[in-house]
mmCIF file of N, CA and C in Angstrom:
data_model
loop_
_atom_site.group_PDB
_atom_site.id
_atom_site.type_symbol
_atom_site.label_atom_id
_atom_site.label_comp_id
_atom_site.label_asym_id
_atom_site.label_seq_id
_atom_site.Cartn_x
_atom_site.Cartn_y
_atom_site.Cartn_z
ATOM 1 N N MET A 191 -22.460 -9.071 -42.284
ATOM 2 C CA MET A 191 -21.223 -9.381 -42.337
ATOM 3 C C MET A 191 -20.157 -8.159 -42.029
ATOM 4 N N LYS A 192 -20.998 -7.071 -42.656
ATOM 5 C CA LYS A 192 -20.536 -5.469 -42.520
ATOM 6 C C LYS A 192 -20.713 -5.143 -40.877
ATOM 7 N N LYS A 193 -21.917 -5.524 -39.943
ATOM 8 C CA LYS A 193 -22.215 -5.526 -38.715
ATOM 9 C C LYS A 193 -20.991 -6.326 -38.114
ATOM 10 N N SER A 194 -20.304 -7.278 -37.870
ATOM 11 C CA SER A 194 -20.086 -7.864 -37.130
ATOM 12 C C SER A 194 -18.460 -6.904 -37.797
ATOM 13 N N SER A 195 -18.273 -7.079 -38.836
ATOM 14 C CA SER A 195 -16.488 -6.333 -38.858
ATOM 15 C C SER A 195 -16.528 -5.174 -38.253
ATOM 16 N N LEU A 196 -17.911 -4.393 -38.087
ATOM 17 C CA LEU A 196 -17.859 -2.890 -37.475
ATOM 18 C C LEU A 196 -17.801 -3.149 -36.225
ATOM 19 N N LEU A 197 -18.311 -4.508 -35.421
ATOM 20 C CA LEU A 197 -17.909 -4.298 -34.383
ATOM 21 C C LEU A 197 -16.475 -5.302 -34.153
ATOM 22 N N VAL A 198 -15.823 -5.831 -34.339
ATOM 23 C CA VAL A 198 -14.626 -6.451 -34.471
ATOM 24 C C VAL A 198 -13.222 -5.177 -34.349
ATOM 25 N N ALA A 199 -13.760 -4.393 -35.155
ATOM 26 C CA ALA A 199 -13.003 -2.858 -35.573
ATOM 27 C C ALA A 199 -13.360 -1.841 -34.239
ATOM 28 N N THR A 200 -14.256 -2.167 -33.364
ATOM 29 C CA THR A 200 -14.997 -1.562 -31.992
ATOM 30 C C THR A 200 -14.350 -2.323 -31.464
ATOM 31 N N LEU A 201 -14.247 -2.697 -31.023
ATOM 32 C CA LEU A 201 -13.735 -3.758 -29.728
ATOM 33 C C LEU A 201 -12.116 -3.598 -30.070
ATOM 34 N N LEU A 202 -11.482 -4.039 -30.894
ATOM 35 C CA LEU A 202 -10.208 -3.783 -31.028
ATOM 36 C C LEU A 202 -9.391 -2.210 -30.344
ATOM 37 N N THR A 203 -10.198 -1.407 -30.680
ATOM 38 C CA THR A 203 -10.354 -0.096 -30.516
ATOM 39 C C THR A 203 -10.056 0.223 -29.352
ATOM 40 N N MET A 204 -10.954 -0.209 -28.169
ATOM 41 C CA MET A 204 -11.914 -0.366 -27.279
ATOM 42 C C MET A 204 -10.804 -1.381 -26.767
ATOM 43 N N THR A 205 -9.682 -2.139 -26.735
ATOM 44 C CA THR A 205 -8.576 -2.716 -26.180
ATOM 45 C C THR A 205 -7.723 -2.339 -25.708
ATOM 46 N N SER A 206 -7.374 -1.806 -27.267
ATOM 47 C CA SER A 206 -5.908 -0.797 -27.317
ATOM 48 C C SER A 206 -6.210 0.432 -27.110
ATOM 49 N N LEU A 207 -7.353 1.038 -26.503
ATOM 50 C CA LEU A 207 -7.652 2.373 -25.446
ATOM 51 C C LEU A 207 -7.495 2.032 -24.292
ATOM 52 N N GLN A 208 -7.766 0.751 -23.857
ATOM 53 C CA GLN A 208 -7.886 0.223 -22.388
ATOM 54 C C GLN A 208 -6.810 0.949 -21.771
ATOM 55 N N SER A 209 -7.377 1.899 -20.528
ATOM 56 C CA SER A 209 -6.140 2.035 -19.731
ATOM 57 C C SER A 209 -6.071 1.322 -18.074
ATOM 58 N N PHE A 210 -5.312 0.637 -17.989
ATOM 59 C CA PHE A 210 -4.842 -0.018 -16.570
ATOM 60 C C PHE A 210 -5.042 1.085 -15.863
ATOM 61 N N ALA A 211 -6.055 0.709 -14.830
ATOM 62 C CA ALA A 211 -6.049 0.989 -13.164
ATOM 63 C C ALA A 211 -4.764 1.661 -12.523
ATOM 64 N N ASP A 212 -4.580 2.251 -11.788
ATOM 65 C CA ASP A 212 -3.430 2.791 -11.283
ATOM 66 C C ASP A 212 -3.360 1.427 -9.870
ATOM 67 N N PRO A 213 -1.747 0.895 -9.500
ATOM 68 C CA PRO A 213 -2.090 -0.587 -9.057
ATOM 69 C C PRO A 213 -1.968 0.047 -7.633
ATOM 70 N N LYS A 214 -2.686 -0.761 -6.566
ATOM 71 C CA LYS A 214 -3.072 0.278 -5.364
ATOM 72 C C LYS A 214 -1.764 -0.965 -4.499
ATOM 73 N N CYS A 215 -0.920 0.108 -4.118
ATOM 74 C CA CYS A 215 0.637 -0.862 -3.681
ATOM 75 C C CYS A 215 1.200 0.255 -2.603
ATOM 76 N N ASP A 216 -0.011 0.557 -2.131
ATOM 77 C CA ASP A 216 1.035 1.501 -0.705
ATOM 78 C C ASP A 216 0.515 1.076 0.971
ATOM 79 N N GLY A 217 0.493 0.070 0.965
ATOM 80 C CA GLY A 217 0.625 -0.658 2.280
ATOM 81 C C GLY A 217 1.415 -1.144 2.761
ATOM 82 N N ILE A 218 1.083 -1.449 4.058
ATOM 83 C CA ILE A 218 2.515 -2.211 4.972
ATOM 84 C C ILE A 218 3.201 -3.223 4.365
ATOM 85 N N GLU A 219 1.630 -4.262 3.675
ATOM 86 C CA GLU A 219 2.353 -5.267 3.295
ATOM 87 C C GLU A 219 2.853 -5.243 1.625
ATOM 88 N N ASN A 220 2.631 -4.487 1.474
ATOM 89 C CA ASN A 220 3.671 -4.391 -0.288
ATOM 90 C C ASN A 220 4.860 -3.910 -0.518
ATOM 91 N N TRP A 221 5.084 -3.940 -1.505
ATOM 92 C CA TRP A 221 6.496 -4.352 -2.118
ATOM 93 C C TRP A 221 7.370 -3.075 -1.247
ATOM 94 N N ALA A 222 6.931 -1.765 -1.937
ATOM 95 C CA ALA A 222 7.695 -0.580 -1.152
ATOM 96 C C ALA A 222 8.451 -0.630 -0.163
ATOM 97 N N ALA A 223 7.416 -0.387 0.538
ATOM 98 C CA ALA A 223 7.714 -1.028 2.696
ATOM 99 C C ALA A 223 8.150 -2.210 2.934
ATOM 100 N N SER A 224 7.863 -3.487 2.518
ATOM 101 C CA SER A 224 8.621 -4.202 2.882
ATOM 102 C C SER A 224 10.343 -4.229 2.500
ATOM 103 N N VAL A 225 10.438 -3.464 1.406
ATOM 104 C CA VAL A 225 11.672 -3.290 0.924
ATOM 105 C C VAL A 225 12.629 -2.657 1.714
ATOM 106 N N ALA A 226 11.628 -1.418 1.787
ATOM 107 C CA ALA A 226 12.151 -0.190 3.076
ATOM 108 C C ALA A 226 12.427 -0.782 3.983
ATOM 109 N N TYR A 227 12.008 -1.499 4.733
ATOM 110 C CA TYR A 227 11.985 -1.902 5.980
ATOM 111 C C TYR A 227 13.136 -2.748 5.935
ATOM 112 N N SER A 228 13.230 -4.066 5.232
ATOM 113 C CA SER A 228 14.415 -5.008 5.131
ATOM 114 C C SER A 228 15.685 -3.792 5.296
ATOM 115 N N SER A 229 15.713 -3.123 3.904
ATOM 116 C CA SER A 229 16.655 -2.376 3.873
ATOM 117 C C SER A 229 17.167 -1.216 5.095
ATOM 118 N N LEU A 230 16.776 -0.866 6.143
ATOM 119 C CA LEU A 230 16.593 -0.061 6.482
ATOM 120 C C LEU A 230 17.203 -1.060 7.864
ATOM 121 N N LYS A 231 16.576 -2.071 8.337
ATOM 122 C CA LYS A 231 16.938 -3.253 9.301
ATOM 123 C C LYS A 231 18.175 -3.996 8.758
ATOM 124 N N ASN A 232 18.941 -4.208 6.949
ATOM 125 C CA ASN A 232 20.093 -4.570 7.562
ATOM 126 C C ASN A 232 20.770 -3.399 7.623
ATOM 127 N N LYS A 233 20.947 -1.830 7.293
ATOM 128 C CA LYS A 233 21.600 -1.322 7.620
ATOM 129 C C LYS A 233 21.726 -0.246 9.670
ATOM 130 N N GLY A 234 21.289 -1.036 9.971
ATOM 131 C CA GLY A 234 21.212 -0.649 10.969
ATOM 132 C C GLY A 234 20.132 -0.006 12.112
ATOM 133 N N LEU A 235 19.293 0.628 10.790
ATOM 134 C CA LEU A 235 18.691 2.234 11.524
ATOM 135 C C LEU A 235 17.485 1.583 11.860
ATOM 136 N N LEU A 236 16.832 0.025 11.731
ATOM 137 C CA LEU A 236 15.564 -0.502 11.674
ATOM 138 C C LEU A 236 15.926 -1.360 12.910
ATOM 139 N N THR A 237 15.081 -1.650 13.689
ATOM 140 C CA THR A 237 15.099 -2.944 14.645
ATOM 141 C C THR A 237 13.916 -3.683 14.703
ATOM 142 N N PRO A 238 13.667 -4.797 14.868
ATOM 143 C CA PRO A 238 12.315 -5.089 15.151
ATOM 144 C C PRO A 238 11.568 -5.527 16.732
ATOM 145 N N GLU A 239 12.860 -5.056 17.281
ATOM 146 C CA GLU A 239 12.667 -5.006 19.011
ATOM 147 C C GLU A 239 12.249 -2.902 18.677
ATOM 148 N N THR A 240 12.255 -2.203 18.361
ATOM 149 C CA THR A 240 11.916 -0.920 18.181
ATOM 150 C C THR A 240 11.411 -0.391 17.759
ATOM 151 N N THR A 241 10.955 -1.028 16.729
ATOM 152 C CA THR A 241 9.966 -0.354 15.249
ATOM 153 C C THR A 241 8.532 -0.681 15.552
ATOM 154 N N LEU A 242 7.545 -0.005 15.689
ATOM 155 C CA LEU A 242 6.401 -0.274 15.528
ATOM 156 C C LEU A 242 5.988 -0.688 14.530
ATOM 157 N N TYR A 243 5.979 -1.445 13.651
ATOM 158 C CA TYR A 243 6.151 -1.629 12.101
ATOM 159 C C TYR A 243 4.559 -1.434 12.091
ATOM 160 N N GLU A 244 3.309 -2.182 13.178
ATOM 161 C CA GLU A 244 1.763 -2.016 12.788
ATOM 162 C C GLU A 244 1.452 -0.780 12.135
ATOM 163 N N GLN A 245 2.326 -0.178 12.408
ATOM 164 C CA GLN A 245 1.454 1.746 12.837
ATOM 165 C C GLN A 245 1.940 2.873 11.809
ATOM 166 N N THR A 246 3.473 1.537 10.461
ATOM 167 C CA THR A 246 3.719 2.394 9.704
ATOM 168 C C THR A 246 3.055 2.994 8.879
ATOM 169 N N LYS A 247 3.414 4.142 8.341
ATOM 170 C CA LYS A 247 2.106 4.419 6.895
ATOM 171 C C LYS A 247 3.347 4.782 6.067
ATOM 172 N N VAL A 248 2.245 4.382 5.053
ATOM 173 C CA VAL A 248 2.962 4.777 3.711
ATOM 174 C C VAL A 248 2.264 5.339 2.306
ATOM 175 N N GLU A 249 1.872 6.780 2.124
ATOM 176 C CA GLU A 249 1.627 7.404 1.453
ATOM 177 C C GLU A 249 2.101 7.508 -0.097
ATOM 178 N N ARG A 250 1.180 7.058 -1.265
ATOM 179 C CA ARG A 250 1.441 7.340 -2.000
ATOM 180 C C ARG A 250 1.348 8.677 -2.904
ATOM 181 N N LEU A 251 2.501 9.045 -3.425
ATOM 182 C CA LEU A 251 3.007 10.681 -3.713
ATOM 183 C C LEU A 251 2.512 10.826 -5.033
ATOM 184 N N ALA A 252 2.883 9.558 -5.715
ATOM 185 C CA ALA A 252 2.744 9.560 -7.191
ATOM 186 C C ALA A 252 2.499 8.639 -7.695
ATOM 187 N N SER A 253 1.878 8.821 -9.276
ATOM 188 C CA SER A 253 1.742 7.094 -10.166
ATOM 189 C C SER A 253 1.533 7.873 -11.572
ATOM 190 N N GLU A 254 2.372 7.349 -12.207
ATOM 191 C CA GLU A 254 2.438 7.403 -13.272
ATOM 192 C C GLU A 254 2.908 6.246 -14.561
ATOM 193 N N GLU A 255 1.576 6.826 -15.480
ATOM 194 C CA GLU A 255 1.976 5.029 -16.400
ATOM 195 C C GLU A 255 2.836 5.437 -17.496
ATOM 196 N N ILE A 256 3.917 4.685 -17.323
ATOM 197 C CA ILE A 256 5.318 4.307 -18.681
ATOM 198 C C ILE A 256 5.209 3.353 -19.378
ATOM 199 N N GLY A 257 4.584 2.479 -19.320
ATOM 200 C CA GLY A 257 3.686 1.561 -20.556
ATOM 201 C C GLY A 257 2.766 0.987 -20.593
ATOM 202 N N ASP A 258 2.739 -0.025 -20.860
ATOM 203 C CA ASP A 258 1.285 -0.777 -21.304
ATOM 204 C C ASP A 258 1.024 -1.311 -19.623
ATOM 205 N N ASP A 259 0.422 -1.215 -18.770
ATOM 206 C CA ASP A 259 0.183 -1.819 -17.619
ATOM 207 C C ASP A 259 1.426 -1.488 -16.980
ATOM 208 N N LEU A 260 2.073 -0.604 -16.765
ATOM 209 C CA LEU A 260 3.873 -0.272 -15.978
ATOM 210 C C LEU A 260 3.429 1.223 -15.264
ATOM 211 N N PHE A 261 3.651 0.639 -14.434
ATOM 212 C CA PHE A 261 3.420 2.175 -13.459
ATOM 213 C C PHE A 261 4.876 2.608 -12.117
ATOM 214 N N ARG A 262 4.774 4.151 -12.802
ATOM 215 C CA ARG A 262 5.678 4.144 -11.675
ATOM 216 C C ARG A 262 5.251 5.085 -10.552
ATOM 217 N N GLN A 263 5.890 4.083 -9.658
ATOM 218 C CA GLN A 263 5.127 5.100 -8.246
ATOM 219 C C GLN A 263 6.076 5.504 -7.305
ATOM 220 N N VAL A 264 5.455 6.556 -6.598
ATOM 221 C CA VAL A 264 6.521 7.214 -5.793
ATOM 222 C C VAL A 264 5.899 7.548 -4.222
ATOM 223 N N HIS A 265 6.618 6.874 -2.646
ATOM 224 C CA HIS A 265 5.506 6.329 -1.914
ATOM 225 C C HIS A 265 6.708 7.413 -0.860
ATOM 226 N N HIS A 266 5.729 7.744 0.196
ATOM 227 C CA HIS A 266 6.209 8.512 1.473
ATOM 228 C C HIS A 266 6.155 7.616 2.671
ATOM 229 N N ILE A 267 7.216 7.244 3.141
ATOM 230 C CA ILE A 267 7.120 6.158 4.340
ATOM 231 C C ILE A 267 7.097 6.616 4.894
ATOM 232 N N THR A 268 6.877 6.263 6.599
ATOM 233 C CA THR A 268 6.578 6.329 8.219
ATOM 234 C C THR A 268 6.752 5.391 9.235
ATOM 235 N N PHE A 269 8.233 4.781 9.094
ATOM 236 C CA PHE A 269 8.328 4.188 10.214
ATOM 237 C C PHE A 269 8.499 4.402 11.427
ATOM 238 N N LEU A 270 7.547 4.537 12.546
ATOM 239 C CA LEU A 270 7.617 4.437 13.303
ATOM 240 C C LEU A 270 8.063 3.895 14.730
ATOM 241 N N LEU A 271 8.896 4.462 15.480
ATOM 242 C CA LEU A 271 9.819 3.625 16.680
ATOM 243 C C LEU A 271 9.387 4.147 17.404
ATOM 244 N N LYS A 272 10.220 3.405 19.128
ATOM 245 C CA LYS A 272 9.808 4.164 20.327
ATOM 246 C C LYS A 272 10.516 4.927 20.528
ATOM 247 N N THR A 273 11.543 5.749 19.517
ATOM 248 C CA THR A 273 11.863 6.259 20.110
ATOM 249 C C THR A 273 12.075 7.943 18.899
ATOM 250 N N GLY A 274 11.404 7.898 18.025
ATOM 251 C CA GLY A 274 11.000 8.728 17.041
ATOM 252 C C GLY A 274 10.609 7.778 15.406
ATOM 253 N N THR A 275 10.913 8.796 14.673
ATOM 254 C CA THR A 275 10.363 8.190 12.808
ATOM 255 C C THR A 275 11.691 7.973 12.326
ATOM 256 N N VAL A 276 11.714 7.268 11.580
ATOM 257 C CA VAL A 276 12.519 7.074 10.324
ATOM 258 C C VAL A 276 11.422 7.117 9.338
ATOM 259 N N GLU A 277 11.519 8.077 8.011
ATOM 260 C CA GLU A 277 10.975 8.516 7.005
ATOM 261 C C GLU A 277 12.139 8.896 5.947
ATOM 262 N N VAL A 278 11.201 8.062 4.752
ATOM 263 C CA VAL A 278 11.806 7.310 3.294
ATOM 264 C C VAL A 278 11.273 7.844 2.187
ATOM 265 N N VAL A 279 11.723 7.901 0.906
ATOM 266 C CA VAL A 279 10.887 7.825 0.171
ATOM 267 C C VAL A 279 11.306 6.796 -0.761
ATOM 268 N N THR A 280 10.658 5.767 -1.978
ATOM 269 C CA THR A 280 10.959 5.494 -2.314
ATOM 270 C C THR A 280 10.188 5.319 -4.082
ATOM 271 N N VAL A 281 10.594 5.091 -5.280
ATOM 272 C CA VAL A 281 10.627 5.104 -6.608
ATOM 273 C C VAL A 281 10.487 3.356 -6.982
ATOM 274 N N ASN A 282 9.487 2.440 -7.158
ATOM 275 C CA ASN A 282 9.845 1.631 -8.185
ATOM 276 C C ASN A 282 8.367 1.462 -9.178
ATOM 277 N N ASP A 283 8.683 0.707 -9.773
ATOM 278 C CA ASP A 283 7.453 0.423 -10.641
ATOM 279 C C ASP A 283 6.468 -1.060 -10.457
ATOM 280 N N ALA A 284 5.623 -1.192 -10.701
ATOM 281 C CA ALA A 284 4.119 -1.390 -11.028
ATOM 282 C C ALA A 284 3.414 -2.135 -11.591
ATOM 283 N N SER A 285 2.743 -3.027 -11.791
ATOM 284 C CA SER A 285 1.571 -2.999 -12.613
ATOM 285 C C SER A 285 0.341 -3.456 -12.064
ATOM 286 N N SER A 286 -0.925 -3.754 -12.625
ATOM 287 C CA SER A 286 -1.844 -4.478 -11.870
ATOM 288 C C SER A 286 -1.854 -6.164 -11.390
ATOM 289 N N GLU A 287 -0.650 -6.589 -11.905
ATOM 290 C CA GLU A 287 -0.810 -7.964 -11.373
ATOM 291 C C GLU A 287 0.398 -7.926 -10.162
ATOM 292 N N GLU A 288 1.631 -6.916 -10.290
ATOM 293 C CA GLU A 288 2.551 -6.757 -9.438
ATOM 294 C C GLU A 288 2.955 -5.880 -9.273
ATOM 295 N N CYS A 289 3.321 -5.833 -7.578
ATOM 296 C CA CYS A 289 3.649 -4.912 -6.829
ATOM 297 C C CYS A 289 5.011 -4.362 -7.280
ATOM 298 N N SER A 290 5.556 -5.259 -7.700
ATOM 299 C CA SER A 290 7.422 -5.800 -7.863
ATOM 300 C C SER A 290 7.898 -5.639 -8.834
ATOM 301 N N MET A 291 7.500 -4.773 -9.993
ATOM 302 C CA MET A 291 8.323 -4.978 -11.112
ATOM 303 C C MET A 291 9.432 -4.366 -11.267
ATOM 304 N N SER A 292 10.133 -4.143 -10.265
ATOM 305 C CA SER A 292 11.169 -3.443 -10.732
ATOM 306 C C SER A 292 11.756 -3.414 -9.387
ATOM 307 N N ASP A 293 12.861 -3.060 -9.319
ATOM 308 C CA ASP A 293 13.864 -3.086 -7.957
ATOM 309 C C ASP A 293 13.210 -1.453 -7.080
ATOM 310 N N VAL A 294 13.158 -1.524 -6.313
ATOM 311 C CA VAL A 294 13.014 -0.453 -4.798
ATOM 312 C C VAL A 294 13.818 0.795 -5.158
ATOM 313 N N GLN A 295 14.105 1.991 -5.296
ATOM 314 C CA GLN A 295 14.794 3.145 -4.945
ATOM 315 C C GLN A 295 14.710 3.811 -3.706
ATOM 316 N N LEU A 296 15.735 4.069 -2.954
ATOM 317 C CA LEU A 296 15.349 3.818 -1.728
ATOM 318 C C LEU A 296 15.712 5.427 -1.313
ATOM 319 N N PHE A 297 15.393 6.926 -0.825
ATOM 320 C CA PHE A 297 16.005 7.502 -0.236
ATOM 321 C C PHE A 297 15.490 7.955 1.093
ATOM 322 N N LEU A 298 16.112 8.142 1.925
ATOM 323 C CA LEU A 298 16.149 8.363 3.381
ATOM 324 C C LEU A 298 16.070 9.748 3.363
ATOM 325 N N ILE A 299 14.749 10.101 4.124
ATOM 326 C CA ILE A 299 14.832 11.670 4.465
ATOM 327 C C ILE A 299 15.296 12.032 5.936
ATOM 328 N N ASP A 300 16.927 12.299 5.851
ATOM 329 C CA ASP A 300 17.437 12.695 6.802
ATOM 330 C C ASP A 300 16.909 14.128 7.762
ATOM 331 N N LYS A 301 16.189 15.088 7.292
ATOM 332 C CA LYS A 301 15.565 16.498 8.156
ATOM 333 C C LYS A 301 14.758 17.209 6.484
ATOM 334 N N GLU A 302 13.228 17.712 7.272
ATOM 335 C CA GLU A 302 12.651 18.273 6.665
ATOM 336 C C GLU A 302 13.111 19.804 6.638
ATOM 337 N N LEU A 303 12.952 20.321 5.825
ATOM 338 C CA LEU A 303 13.459 21.997 5.859
ATOM 339 C C LEU A 303 12.125 23.048 5.612
#
């Protein structure tokens, strides 16, 4: 009986200390890039005819655990155009189940200093 109580206590402790892995949400097919593309297209900054979407680059800049299986992620996204690039930074929350746990904040990079 004592061994089983110790085992249960150990398992409960391990479960409560479990740290979820950072969600992998940095592909062009994922939430942040999809929302960024749609938003920029709706604003007239991108068009399907001028955007080489398959060559989009998504780089995760940061991911911080802000709750149980909830991470705030920051991505730098570069959309390649036939005539240049459009760059944005996105911020959104993700979990191990979903990359779309919050709306996406979108920041257009106008120029780098």
